[in-house]
XYZ file of C-alpha atoms in Angstrom:
766
model
C 139.643 -15.597 -166.088
C 140.920 -12.025 -165.652
C 144.781 -11.776 -165.585
C 147.153 -8.867 -165.404
C 149.461 -9.847 -168.122
C 151.971 -6.883 -167.613
C 152.221 -7.808 -163.917
C 152.921 -11.415 -164.886
C 155.597 -10.371 -167.366
C 157.260 -8.291 -164.631
C 157.697 -11.380 -162.694
C 159.391 -13.361 -165.426
C 163.132 -13.685 -166.016
C 164.627 -12.598 -169.303
C 165.271 -16.346 -170.129
C 161.629 -17.229 -169.458
C 160.325 -14.381 -171.665
C 162.680 -15.416 -174.498
C 161.620 -19.073 -174.286
C 158.054 -18.073 -175.202
C 159.121 -16.906 -178.546
C 159.792 -20.380 -179.996
C 157.976 -23.677 -179.949
C 158.367 -26.591 -177.582
C 158.223 -29.126 -180.349
C 156.461 -29.388 -183.750
C 153.030 -28.281 -182.575
C 153.220 -26.882 -179.163
C 154.274 -23.746 -177.510
C 156.514 -23.703 -174.383
C 154.998 -23.535 -170.884
C 156.529 -21.460 -168.097
C 155.327 -23.446 -165.033
C 156.967 -21.347 -162.484
C 154.479 -18.464 -163.218
C 151.697 -20.620 -164.400
C 151.878 -20.180 -168.134
C 150.479 -23.230 -170.005
C 151.479 -24.710 -173.329
C 148.873 -24.570 -176.058
C 148.614 -26.998 -179.236
C 148.268 -25.808 -182.775
C 147.755 -27.848 -185.907
C 147.346 -27.734 -189.672
C 144.258 -26.712 -191.418
C 142.594 -24.890 -193.158
C 139.748 -27.134 -194.624
C 139.971 -29.764 -191.891
C 141.847 -30.754 -188.846
C 145.226 -32.309 -189.473
C 146.246 -33.166 -186.036
C 148.717 -35.844 -185.060
C 147.713 -37.997 -182.300
C 150.863 -37.068 -180.211
C 151.597 -33.380 -180.959
C 155.162 -33.936 -179.863
C 155.795 -36.789 -182.371
C 155.910 -35.956 -186.023
C 155.698 -39.746 -186.891
C 152.369 -40.294 -185.219
C 149.307 -40.738 -187.375
C 146.865 -37.981 -187.887
C 143.444 -38.291 -186.150
C 140.241 -38.695 -188.217
C 138.500 -35.359 -188.983
C 135.914 -33.880 -191.359
C 137.468 -32.989 -194.673
C 135.497 -29.966 -195.947
C 136.034 -28.611 -199.509
C 139.257 -26.852 -200.034
C 139.546 -23.155 -200.320
C 139.136 -22.975 -204.044
C 135.822 -24.691 -203.636
C 134.522 -22.979 -200.568
C 135.024 -19.563 -202.219
C 132.980 -20.655 -205.249
C 129.971 -20.771 -202.877
C 130.292 -16.950 -202.411
C 128.295 -17.662 -199.225
C 129.380 -15.916 -196.092
C 127.050 -17.759 -193.819
C 128.162 -21.093 -195.205
C 131.872 -20.327 -194.673
C 131.207 -19.121 -191.147
C 129.272 -22.415 -190.383
C 132.177 -24.472 -191.718
C 134.517 -22.419 -189.564
C 132.281 -23.257 -186.622
C 132.481 -26.865 -187.363
C 136.316 -26.708 -187.632
C 136.376 -24.882 -184.152
C 134.289 -27.677 -182.617
C 136.571 -30.359 -183.952
C 139.618 -28.363 -182.445
C 137.835 -28.348 -179.064
C 137.250 -32.084 -179.150
C 140.922 -32.722 -179.935
C 142.180 -30.094 -177.460
C 143.739 -27.882 -180.195
C 143.932 -24.220 -179.433
C 144.977 -22.822 -182.831
C 144.185 -24.134 -186.316
C 146.480 -22.895 -189.029
C 144.345 -21.191 -191.705
C 142.610 -19.786 -193.489
C 144.888 -19.373 -196.613
C 143.966 -16.175 -198.258
C 146.864 -15.636 -200.804
C 145.919 -14.246 -204.222
C 145.843 -16.564 -207.224
C 148.194 -14.619 -209.346
C 148.776 -17.538 -211.807
C 146.653 -20.659 -212.127
C 149.900 -22.675 -212.149
C 150.541 -22.146 -208.345
C 150.606 -25.506 -206.835
C 148.828 -24.436 -203.656
C 145.932 -22.634 -205.491
C 143.525 -25.395 -204.217
C 143.909 -23.955 -200.629
C 143.472 -20.322 -201.736
C 140.191 -18.448 -202.217
C 140.341 -16.225 -205.174
C 142.090 -14.006 -207.696
C 140.122 -11.021 -206.267
C 141.280 -9.506 -203.042
C 137.830 -8.319 -201.823
C 136.272 -11.804 -202.288
C 139.276 -13.492 -200.618
C 139.131 -11.039 -197.739
C 135.456 -11.534 -197.115
C 135.732 -15.427 -197.270
C 138.737 -15.326 -195.040
C 136.977 -13.077 -192.561
C 133.954 -15.250 -192.234
C 136.228 -18.322 -191.816
C 138.060 -16.693 -188.937
C 134.823 -15.494 -187.318
C 133.422 -18.934 -187.556
C 136.273 -20.663 -185.835
C 137.098 -18.019 -183.204
C 133.437 -17.964 -182.100
C 134.177 -21.383 -180.553
C 137.216 -20.025 -178.617
C 139.765 -21.533 -180.962
C 142.356 -19.256 -182.666
C 143.196 -19.025 -186.269
C 146.411 -18.220 -188.048
C 145.708 -16.370 -191.382
C 148.293 -17.316 -193.902
C 150.778 -16.893 -195.693
C 151.723 -13.234 -195.063
C 152.352 -12.033 -197.655
C 152.803 -12.203 -201.474
C 153.314 -16.054 -201.299
C 151.904 -16.868 -204.724
C 154.056 -19.700 -205.941
C 155.774 -22.880 -204.614
C 158.854 -22.574 -206.863
C 161.724 -21.545 -204.721
C 159.178 -20.508 -202.002
C 161.913 -20.546 -199.284
C 164.164 -18.114 -200.963
C 162.324 -16.194 -203.828
C 162.328 -12.442 -203.553
C 158.971 -10.971 -204.605
C 159.340 -7.687 -206.317
C 156.051 -5.867 -206.267
C 155.308 -2.161 -206.297
C 153.715 -0.502 -203.251
C 150.302 0.165 -204.964
C 149.918 -3.403 -206.218
C 151.081 -4.843 -202.892
C 148.395 -2.920 -201.079
C 145.524 -3.097 -203.413
C 145.836 -6.802 -204.374
C 148.098 -8.900 -202.065
C 147.661 -7.267 -198.666
C 144.041 -6.443 -199.280
C 143.167 -10.084 -198.894
C 144.475 -10.134 -195.342
C 142.862 -6.961 -194.238
C 139.165 -8.297 -193.494
C 140.438 -11.323 -191.507
C 142.451 -8.878 -189.330
C 140.344 -5.659 -189.123
C 136.832 -7.283 -189.354
C 137.380 -10.741 -187.796
C 140.085 -9.886 -185.365
C 142.255 -12.933 -186.283
C 144.197 -13.857 -183.277
C 147.315 -14.874 -185.149
C 148.956 -14.564 -188.570
C 151.524 -16.755 -190.211
C 154.370 -15.011 -192.126
C 155.471 -16.641 -195.468
C 158.791 -18.092 -196.418
C 159.476 -15.707 -199.209
C 161.034 -12.287 -199.241
C 159.020 -9.165 -200.220
C 161.044 -6.329 -201.867
C 164.303 -7.569 -200.380
C 163.336 -8.477 -196.776
C 162.270 -11.911 -195.561
C 158.560 -11.869 -194.492
C 159.721 -13.045 -191.117
C 161.824 -9.876 -190.585
C 159.824 -7.441 -192.915
C 159.106 -4.396 -190.777
C 156.729 -2.930 -193.300
C 154.569 -5.889 -193.368
C 154.581 -6.868 -189.727
C 154.683 -3.545 -187.996
C 153.823 -0.751 -190.364
C 150.859 -2.476 -192.083
C 149.761 -5.213 -189.620
C 150.303 -3.580 -186.184
C 150.042 0.065 -186.875
C 147.630 0.469 -189.772
C 145.332 -2.439 -189.127
C 145.684 -2.501 -185.253
C 146.403 -6.223 -184.956
C 146.665 -7.130 -181.276
C 147.498 -10.798 -181.591
C 150.874 -12.381 -182.591
C 152.671 -13.455 -185.680
C 154.175 -16.867 -186.076
C 156.509 -18.144 -188.766
C 155.536 -20.751 -191.263
C 157.323 -23.841 -190.218
C 161.087 -23.068 -190.567
C 160.501 -19.677 -192.209
C 163.095 -17.901 -189.958
C 166.060 -15.960 -191.177
C 167.606 -13.823 -188.318
C 165.887 -14.459 -185.109
C 166.532 -11.160 -183.351
C 165.997 -9.035 -186.421
C 162.615 -10.854 -186.811
C 161.650 -10.005 -183.328
C 162.566 -6.305 -183.820
C 160.384 -6.249 -187.065
C 157.321 -7.675 -185.377
C 157.689 -11.483 -185.436
C 156.683 -12.946 -182.067
C 156.783 -16.805 -182.416
C 159.185 -19.039 -184.251
C 157.750 -22.490 -185.180
C 158.689 -25.252 -184.838
C 161.328 -25.808 -182.057
C 164.748 -25.445 -183.578
C 167.057 -25.828 -180.543
C 168.001 -23.723 -177.533
C 170.261 -21.347 -179.420
C 167.386 -19.355 -180.879
C 166.241 -18.266 -177.275
C 169.757 -17.614 -176.377
C 170.177 -15.166 -179.308
C 167.279 -13.106 -177.850
C 168.692 -13.112 -174.315
C 172.282 -12.265 -175.523
C 170.956 -9.445 -177.648
C 169.061 -7.930 -174.731
C 172.252 -8.330 -172.477
C 174.453 -6.614 -175.153
C 172.062 -3.734 -175.618
C 171.347 -4.749 -179.203
C 167.726 -5.384 -178.423
C 165.561 -3.217 -176.250
C 163.852 -5.430 -173.574
C 160.654 -3.503 -174.108
C 160.429 -5.139 -177.704
C 160.634 -8.535 -176.037
C 158.016 -7.574 -173.408
C 155.566 -6.406 -176.006
C 156.023 -9.688 -177.888
C 155.379 -11.808 -174.808
C 152.369 -9.615 -173.997
C 150.889 -10.387 -177.416
C 151.672 -14.115 -177.122
C 150.138 -14.383 -173.632
C 147.054 -12.547 -174.721
C 146.271 -15.303 -177.266
C 147.574 -18.200 -175.102
C 145.323 -17.322 -172.271
C 142.290 -16.674 -174.456
C 142.561 -20.057 -176.234
C 143.566 -21.924 -173.062
C 140.594 -20.677 -171.104
C 138.226 -21.625 -173.873
C 139.173 -25.331 -173.658
C 136.334 -27.729 -172.988
C 137.423 -31.057 -171.486
C 135.540 -33.969 -172.967
C 133.962 -31.904 -175.814
C 132.082 -34.024 -178.213
C 130.732 -32.949 -181.690
C 128.217 -34.580 -183.929
C 130.229 -36.324 -186.613
C 127.213 -37.004 -188.723
C 126.105 -33.399 -188.706
C 129.598 -32.316 -189.719
C 129.587 -34.801 -192.576
C 126.116 -33.478 -193.665
C 127.621 -29.958 -193.504
C 130.565 -31.158 -195.702
C 128.082 -32.504 -198.190
C 125.998 -29.286 -198.165
C 129.096 -27.201 -198.688
C 130.319 -29.380 -201.528
C 127.112 -29.004 -203.366
C 126.895 -25.315 -202.812
C 130.446 -24.877 -204.200
C 129.909 -26.848 -207.477
C 129.863 -24.614 -210.667
C 127.811 -25.603 -213.634
C 129.961 -24.451 -216.554
C 127.875 -25.850 -219.348
C 124.488 -27.382 -219.723
C 123.619 -27.733 -223.448
C 120.059 -28.789 -224.213
C 119.325 -28.764 -220.468
C 120.835 -32.228 -220.131
C 121.100 -31.705 -216.455
C 119.516 -32.260 -214.101
C 119.370 -36.016 -214.901
C 116.109 -38.011 -214.875
C 116.563 -40.696 -212.347
C 114.871 -43.253 -214.654
C 117.550 -42.764 -217.380
C 120.142 -45.539 -217.868
C 123.637 -44.200 -217.058
C 127.207 -45.090 -217.873
C 129.343 -43.703 -215.018
C 132.943 -43.502 -216.288
C 136.235 -42.672 -214.806
C 138.304 -43.957 -211.916
C 137.656 -40.844 -209.907
C 133.940 -41.936 -209.624
C 134.967 -44.922 -207.548
C 138.192 -43.552 -205.962
C 137.656 -39.838 -205.639
C 140.157 -36.970 -205.726
C 138.712 -34.967 -202.944
C 141.524 -32.934 -201.396
C 144.924 -31.378 -202.085
C 148.307 -32.773 -201.317
C 150.703 -31.407 -198.749
C 150.354 -29.994 -195.193
C 146.567 -29.740 -195.438
C 146.004 -33.445 -196.111
C 143.305 -34.765 -193.958
C 142.395 -38.236 -192.683
C 138.692 -38.064 -193.355
C 136.154 -39.373 -190.871
C 134.381 -41.049 -193.771
C 134.420 -40.924 -197.566
C 131.574 -40.793 -200.057
C 132.405 -41.874 -203.595
C 130.212 -40.706 -206.466
C 129.423 -44.196 -207.954
C 127.601 -45.643 -204.999
C 125.935 -42.315 -204.412
C 124.705 -42.174 -208.094
C 123.457 -45.738 -207.740
C 121.448 -44.909 -204.634
C 119.856 -41.849 -206.360
C 119.024 -43.399 -209.776
C 116.057 -45.656 -210.569
C 117.379 -46.828 -213.976
C 120.437 -48.975 -214.769
C 123.754 -47.718 -213.703
C 127.018 -49.351 -215.117
C 130.628 -48.386 -214.547
C 133.720 -48.359 -216.634
C 137.155 -47.252 -215.300
C 138.228 -45.294 -218.403
C 141.814 -44.650 -217.297
C 144.401 -45.636 -214.714
C 145.021 -43.747 -211.455
C 148.853 -44.410 -211.309
C 150.032 -43.112 -214.714
C 149.123 -40.991 -217.614
C 149.117 -43.662 -220.296
C 146.205 -43.840 -222.715
C 144.826 -47.352 -222.158
C 142.947 -48.314 -225.346
C 141.329 -51.222 -223.709
C 139.834 -49.073 -220.891
C 138.727 -46.427 -223.299
C 137.116 -49.015 -225.684
C 135.099 -50.398 -222.760
C 134.005 -46.991 -221.772
C 132.866 -46.089 -225.282
C 131.008 -49.255 -225.753
C 129.276 -48.715 -222.367
C 128.411 -45.102 -223.045
C 126.871 -45.983 -226.370
C 124.578 -48.500 -224.707
C 123.210 -46.055 -222.193
C 120.995 -42.969 -222.381
C 123.671 -40.623 -220.668
C 127.284 -40.937 -219.905
C 128.788 -39.185 -216.747
C 132.605 -38.959 -216.827
C 134.545 -38.181 -213.714
C 137.860 -36.658 -214.634
C 140.291 -33.932 -213.546
C 143.803 -33.600 -212.067
C 145.487 -36.382 -210.185
C 147.523 -35.448 -206.928
C 150.724 -35.821 -208.959
C 149.560 -32.890 -211.120
C 149.113 -30.417 -208.347
C 150.242 -30.224 -204.774
C 151.903 -28.151 -202.262
C 155.629 -28.197 -202.843
C 155.639 -27.640 -206.642
C 153.941 -25.479 -209.249
C 152.326 -26.735 -212.433
C 154.000 -26.102 -215.731
C 150.773 -26.390 -217.926
C 147.017 -26.329 -217.744
C 146.431 -29.606 -219.085
C 144.669 -32.632 -217.620
C 146.148 -36.056 -218.138
C 146.071 -37.124 -221.907
C 144.196 -40.213 -220.721
C 141.289 -38.108 -219.257
C 141.130 -35.913 -222.255
C 141.097 -38.747 -224.866
C 138.441 -40.596 -222.820
C 136.197 -37.410 -222.917
C 136.683 -37.069 -226.673
C 135.996 -40.596 -227.488
C 132.943 -41.124 -225.178
C 131.320 -37.793 -226.287
C 131.706 -38.897 -229.968
C 129.816 -41.988 -229.229
C 127.374 -40.543 -226.791
C 126.087 -36.922 -227.383
C 124.581 -36.931 -223.933
C 127.946 -36.704 -222.105
C 128.418 -34.957 -218.760
C 131.825 -34.144 -217.423
C 132.275 -33.844 -213.529
C 135.783 -32.271 -212.738
C 137.824 -32.807 -209.651
C 140.738 -30.370 -209.721
C 142.170 -27.644 -207.445
C 142.795 -24.889 -210.157
C 141.752 -24.001 -213.613
C 142.346 -26.381 -216.528
C 142.368 -26.095 -220.277
C 139.365 -27.787 -221.972
C 140.180 -28.586 -225.630
C 137.273 -31.108 -225.388
C 134.746 -28.542 -224.197
C 132.741 -28.486 -227.471
C 132.274 -32.242 -227.359
C 130.761 -32.402 -223.889
C 127.078 -31.511 -223.452
C 127.429 -30.560 -219.848
C 130.362 -29.671 -217.519
C 130.107 -29.506 -213.764
C 133.182 -28.158 -211.883
C 133.469 -29.915 -208.517
C 136.872 -28.702 -207.392
C 138.317 -30.672 -204.561
C 135.047 -31.043 -202.685
C 136.091 -32.891 -199.501
C 134.963 -36.187 -197.895
C 131.316 -35.736 -199.095
C 132.103 -34.679 -202.670
C 130.710 -37.951 -204.124
C 127.315 -37.664 -202.604
C 127.229 -33.868 -203.324
C 127.954 -34.587 -206.927
C 124.860 -36.916 -207.062
C 122.735 -34.330 -205.257
C 123.559 -31.817 -208.072
C 123.480 -34.236 -211.018
C 119.959 -35.324 -210.100
C 118.722 -31.828 -209.234
C 118.198 -32.360 -205.549
C 120.378 -29.376 -205.148
C 120.240 -26.643 -207.740
C 123.820 -25.659 -208.569
C 124.668 -22.093 -207.362
C 128.414 -21.834 -207.326
C 130.220 -19.146 -209.241
C 133.867 -19.144 -210.277
C 136.172 -17.210 -207.796
C 138.824 -17.202 -210.462
C 139.153 -16.860 -214.256
C 139.528 -19.967 -216.391
C 141.818 -19.057 -219.314
C 141.730 -20.548 -222.714
C 145.441 -21.127 -222.557
C 148.404 -20.540 -220.433
C 149.760 -17.884 -222.812
C 146.525 -15.834 -222.107
C 147.209 -15.449 -218.479
C 148.369 -12.140 -216.870
C 151.496 -13.478 -215.281
C 152.579 -15.604 -218.177
C 155.836 -13.661 -218.771
C 156.643 -13.247 -215.123
C 155.913 -16.636 -213.524
C 157.622 -18.213 -211.585
C 160.571 -15.775 -212.096
C 164.346 -16.490 -211.930
C 166.617 -18.152 -209.424
C 166.511 -15.197 -206.918
C 163.484 -13.114 -207.658
C 160.043 -12.843 -209.256
C 158.823 -9.575 -210.761
C 155.107 -8.944 -210.536
C 155.121 -7.232 -213.916
C 151.362 -7.426 -214.486
C 150.886 -5.069 -211.504
C 147.296 -4.438 -210.602
C 146.084 -6.351 -213.558
C 145.617 -9.845 -211.928
C 142.784 -12.207 -212.913
C 139.715 -10.554 -214.424
C 141.169 -7.130 -214.104
C 143.709 -8.069 -216.892
C 141.061 -9.873 -219.138
C 138.757 -6.920 -218.873
C 141.555 -4.290 -219.551
C 142.919 -6.352 -222.550
C 139.314 -7.207 -223.838
C 140.467 -10.909 -223.791
C 137.761 -13.458 -223.802
C 138.681 -16.266 -221.300
C 137.294 -19.740 -221.325
C 135.084 -18.838 -218.394
C 135.107 -15.384 -216.678
C 135.344 -14.665 -213.025
C 132.005 -14.861 -211.249
C 130.484 -17.211 -213.856
C 128.121 -20.112 -213.185
C 124.912 -21.533 -214.517
C 121.780 -22.812 -212.741
C 118.883 -25.098 -213.467
C 116.697 -22.077 -213.415
C 117.148 -18.534 -214.839
C 117.421 -15.059 -213.312
C 116.635 -11.537 -214.488
C 118.477 -8.357 -213.358
C 115.545 -5.931 -213.402
C 116.606 -2.686 -211.681
C 119.456 -0.870 -209.945
C 118.782 2.172 -207.680
C 121.096 4.499 -205.863
C 120.039 6.700 -202.922
C 122.189 9.668 -204.088
C 123.868 10.905 -207.173
C 126.464 12.889 -205.398
C 128.457 11.928 -202.371
C 131.521 13.126 -200.409
C 134.166 10.440 -199.719
C 133.242 10.785 -196.005
C 129.846 9.495 -196.681
C 128.301 6.191 -198.152
C 125.861 5.259 -200.812
C 123.051 2.707 -200.817
C 122.780 0.692 -203.916
C 119.745 -1.579 -204.413
C 119.597 -4.234 -207.052
C 116.372 -6.044 -208.030
C 116.809 -9.617 -209.185
C 113.997 -12.182 -210.150
C 113.932 -15.961 -210.550
C 112.321 -16.185 -213.970
C 112.605 -20.006 -214.235
C 110.531 -22.994 -212.961
C 112.795 -24.076 -210.154
C 113.893 -22.656 -206.826
C 117.381 -21.595 -207.002
C 120.178 -19.308 -205.509
C 121.777 -16.418 -207.393
C 124.947 -14.557 -206.427
C 124.409 -10.841 -207.161
C 127.728 -9.277 -208.047
C 128.497 -5.463 -207.727
C 131.479 -3.786 -209.453
C 132.693 -0.234 -209.517
C 134.048 1.321 -212.676
C 136.004 4.668 -212.672
C 134.780 6.648 -215.690
C 137.763 9.002 -215.801
C 140.729 8.638 -213.563
C 144.074 10.428 -213.385
C 145.844 7.168 -212.363
C 145.927 3.786 -214.117
C 142.965 1.683 -212.709
C 141.417 -1.618 -213.642
C 138.205 -1.184 -215.829
C 136.165 -2.593 -212.905
C 136.640 -4.112 -209.505
C 134.280 -6.217 -207.221
C 132.964 -4.255 -204.320
C 129.964 -6.227 -203.236
C 128.207 -9.541 -203.528
C 125.253 -11.318 -201.966
C 123.803 -14.791 -202.370
C 120.015 -14.833 -202.489
C 117.588 -17.721 -202.508
C 114.499 -17.271 -204.772
C 111.387 -19.462 -205.578
C 110.138 -19.431 -209.084
C 108.768 -15.935 -210.047
C 110.011 -14.471 -206.781
C 112.130 -11.351 -206.729
C 114.422 -9.759 -204.138
C 115.918 -6.430 -203.655
C 119.616 -6.679 -202.521
C 121.059 -3.604 -200.922
C 124.767 -2.806 -200.808
C 126.413 -0.011 -198.835
C 129.522 1.516 -200.465
C 131.821 3.925 -198.730
C 135.090 5.528 -199.583
C 137.079 2.238 -199.966
C 134.824 1.152 -202.808
C 136.015 4.020 -204.943
C 139.616 4.434 -203.633
C 143.027 3.433 -204.885
C 146.157 3.139 -202.855
C 147.975 6.475 -203.222
C 151.730 5.906 -202.892
C 152.388 9.650 -202.170
C 150.315 9.686 -198.988
C 150.722 5.840 -198.457
C 146.982 5.540 -197.855
C 143.747 4.961 -199.684
C 142.410 7.909 -201.706
C 139.184 8.312 -203.633
C 139.611 10.990 -206.145
C 136.863 13.293 -207.329
C 135.022 12.039 -210.396
C 132.229 10.061 -211.892
C 131.970 6.370 -211.018
C 129.703 3.737 -212.760
C 128.165 1.064 -210.344
C 127.318 -2.093 -212.394
C 125.747 -5.280 -211.271
C 125.151 -8.646 -212.880
C 125.786 -12.427 -212.715
C 129.472 -12.393 -213.578
C 132.348 -10.000 -214.179
C 131.769 -10.309 -217.854
C 127.914 -9.744 -217.679
C 126.794 -6.675 -215.834
C 123.455 -5.532 -217.418
C 122.581 -2.951 -214.742
C 124.342 0.393 -214.379
C 124.071 3.542 -212.288
C 126.363 6.496 -211.811
C 127.487 8.424 -208.791
C 129.863 11.469 -208.519
C 132.298 11.281 -205.602
C 133.676 14.429 -204.149
C 137.101 14.018 -202.448
C 137.751 15.722 -199.180
C 141.275 14.366 -198.857
C 144.618 15.749 -200.178
C 146.496 13.312 -202.494
C 149.826 14.502 -201.407
C 151.756 15.316 -198.280
C 153.160 18.714 -199.398
C 152.640 20.924 -202.423
C 155.981 20.872 -204.387
C 157.178 21.987 -207.681
C 155.941 18.713 -209.202
C 152.514 18.775 -207.810
C 150.124 18.368 -210.765
C 147.404 20.877 -211.826
C 144.819 18.095 -211.725
C 145.522 17.297 -208.101
C 144.999 20.893 -207.210
C 141.753 21.060 -209.368
C 140.353 18.252 -207.281
C 140.684 20.200 -203.991
C 138.057 22.896 -203.395
C 140.566 25.254 -201.525
C 142.957 25.199 -204.543
C 140.681 24.578 -207.508
C 140.189 28.256 -208.492
C 143.939 28.982 -208.285
C 144.765 25.921 -210.537
C 142.072 26.985 -213.010
C 143.549 30.480 -213.216
C 147.178 29.317 -213.354
C 146.327 27.053 -216.182
C 144.444 29.723 -218.045
C 147.319 32.192 -217.642
C 149.822 29.663 -218.878
C 147.512 28.743 -221.781
C 147.191 32.431 -222.739
C 150.941 33.083 -222.472
C 151.721 29.988 -224.672
C 149.154 31.003 -227.289
C 150.793 34.456 -227.505
C 154.249 32.789 -227.932
C 152.817 30.350 -230.450
C 151.320 33.132 -232.595
C 154.656 34.963 -232.661
C 156.521 31.817 -233.684
C 153.934 30.949 -236.228
C 154.088 34.469 -237.794
C 157.862 34.536 -237.890
C 158.101 31.123 -239.485
C 155.033 31.187 -241.591
C 153.817 27.941 -240.271
C 150.211 27.654 -239.204
C 150.721 24.051 -238.112
C 152.702 25.313 -235.077
C 149.539 26.785 -233.519
C 147.925 23.391 -233.829
C 150.924 21.959 -231.837
C 150.387 24.419 -229.049
C 146.628 23.736 -229.044
C 147.444 19.957 -228.623
C 149.842 20.825 -225.707
C 146.981 22.682 -223.916
C 144.860 19.484 -223.724
C 147.520 17.960 -221.385
C 148.227 21.055 -219.368
C 146.391 19.666 -216.378
C 148.898 16.810 -216.086
C 151.911 19.272 -215.821
C 153.575 20.046 -212.482
C 153.566 23.567 -210.966
C 157.180 23.964 -212.139
C 155.664 24.534 -215.614
C 154.418 27.852 -214.535
C 157.973 29.124 -214.682
C 159.887 29.310 -218.015
C 158.561 28.667 -221.572
C 155.721 26.305 -220.704
C 154.341 28.886 -218.377
C 154.318 31.558 -221.042
C 157.266 33.380 -219.598
C 155.280 35.320 -216.961
C 156.291 33.587 -213.724
C 159.775 33.707 -212.191
C 161.293 30.979 -209.905
C 160.910 33.348 -207.025
C 157.154 33.685 -207.882
C 156.838 29.944 -208.018
C 158.387 29.440 -204.582
C 156.017 32.023 -203.132
C 153.007 30.239 -204.799
C 154.078 26.848 -203.287
C 154.390 28.362 -199.777
C 150.999 29.963 -200.040
C 149.304 26.811 -201.306
C 150.775 24.793 -198.410
C 149.535 27.425 -196.006
C 146.081 27.329 -197.556
C 145.989 23.546 -197.130
C 147.488 23.563 -193.657
C 150.444 21.394 -194.912
């Protein structure tokens, strides 16, 4: 239905407009019945619908819904189409339950593996997180249901999450932490965003004008509204002025009065309130009009999708002697309480009441033709090593052909609300694996965990399958993969470190009482391990298959490009094994020589392809300016500097056998004005000023050499000339001010320098 929202706003009282800026209760917005504005319902996500039967009653039970794999698992699929399909299913369930906005996806970066909420988040890599988040948003919103991308921004820990001040430099903030939100906003047009509890560089996210207005509204062009995380409000009027539209949940009438009184006192321009209401109404009407009374979805189809998704997300980490897939005729010892009572989702606000639940033990018994016996192995309620349970498991494993152990992290080890302090599984799980593997060399470990773990038992196990928190169908999906009905194709969306001490944020997580300093800067995840040449337990992008793949060729359609152009990169990959399978082709860009600090390589493209035995495929990627750019803090924008870039492709960040080069010519200017401190290398990269910079440097070099020769002659010291030669190598990194005085060879005065700067700015139109 077409509505004139501005006309509607003009008919509203100041009090009515202010009332729309806070919720009605825990899950609903307020209606303004006098002018026909409805209330809408929102509820928790992101991997399933956590709706309370009565949205106004916090104590009411949540309705049954499909529990899909959590974000950590879904991202391991690297499958855009699958994520979009899951999003569509979530949208359908929202329609059936009369929910207009689902809170998710959660796209925060995995800065440290200790973050208690990492099971909800997609990746340590901002490009991958952005792509997964965008597909999720598109899937949900295609059904007419809104999303709320969260938690904006730099919310990377649970410790002191309500009050911690995140100190992060501008470049790191934009390249790593904001980049993950960009795709969901600019590509998928997310209707709402949820701001985080924490502060960023001294301002609460709920009143951070840089985040909410400068980046989100102005740079990215977001047209929807921003809501708080539940209770993430500091000063209500200040938040509204900074770009926060909706406070959730309802916190009493005084919040609305604050807005009214601020307008009446002239402290708040009513136009700011009107713009907020316009944004709110745009989304409210969009979602309200898409409601479908009596909508019914296919529960069995959604469960089947959850099963497919869980199988696609599983990552085969080890498969010694090709123990997997299992032969259905083999006798099996299934061990571990998780096989019978699965750990399938994370704790906290995303906890779903599943519509049904598949445990692995009955699914394995259904798939197997040989004998299947079970031993509990460990208790679920504590971390005590139970010698009796372990002895039973060891005896059972020794009597069968293969042992399959289900282990991982209990909910008490990881959840929203607290961060982990170590990477260890329960001692009872680790001891069980060691003892069983010692008695049975054919031991498979299936993991259920929301984040990386240390694996001191890795050498003992023949095969390891990372299942993450796979949702309500994780048990049947595990059986599908174990018996080869599904060929594992997941790849890690995060690095698994050997130890906590190896991790990038080890010295700066979780910070002090008031602030946390992101001292690792850009070097998050694989960027750090690559730069340090550290070998992790398993690298980013890693995952095995029951078949094999060969990377045969990489081609680029041009060797030279301007940053206003794009380049086509084609990678040929072949299935060289005997089984059909899927491979995730990963494309990274490596700056060969940069004037600024940059990670050794960064993910800039990926594609999942399905190949029959012997079949090959050509996968084409299009790379534009952003694939080569860094965030330039002088111009506060992305800048691709002139230079050579290596484009590499392969099956993981640590294995990129294919390589091609392209030279990028920058057409931008890496500064706002030429000043005394503008560097020669910056001017060399600009065609209009390159000749001047080259001549100025040569003149300075010549003057310095003459001075060096005089000093050397008077002092009788030939080594002084070597010193001046060394200085010349770094001349390009000097600022223009070096033209005057000693370092300029004594030929340029301060007045000359001022004139040069004026002429350069005129030349560049600055």
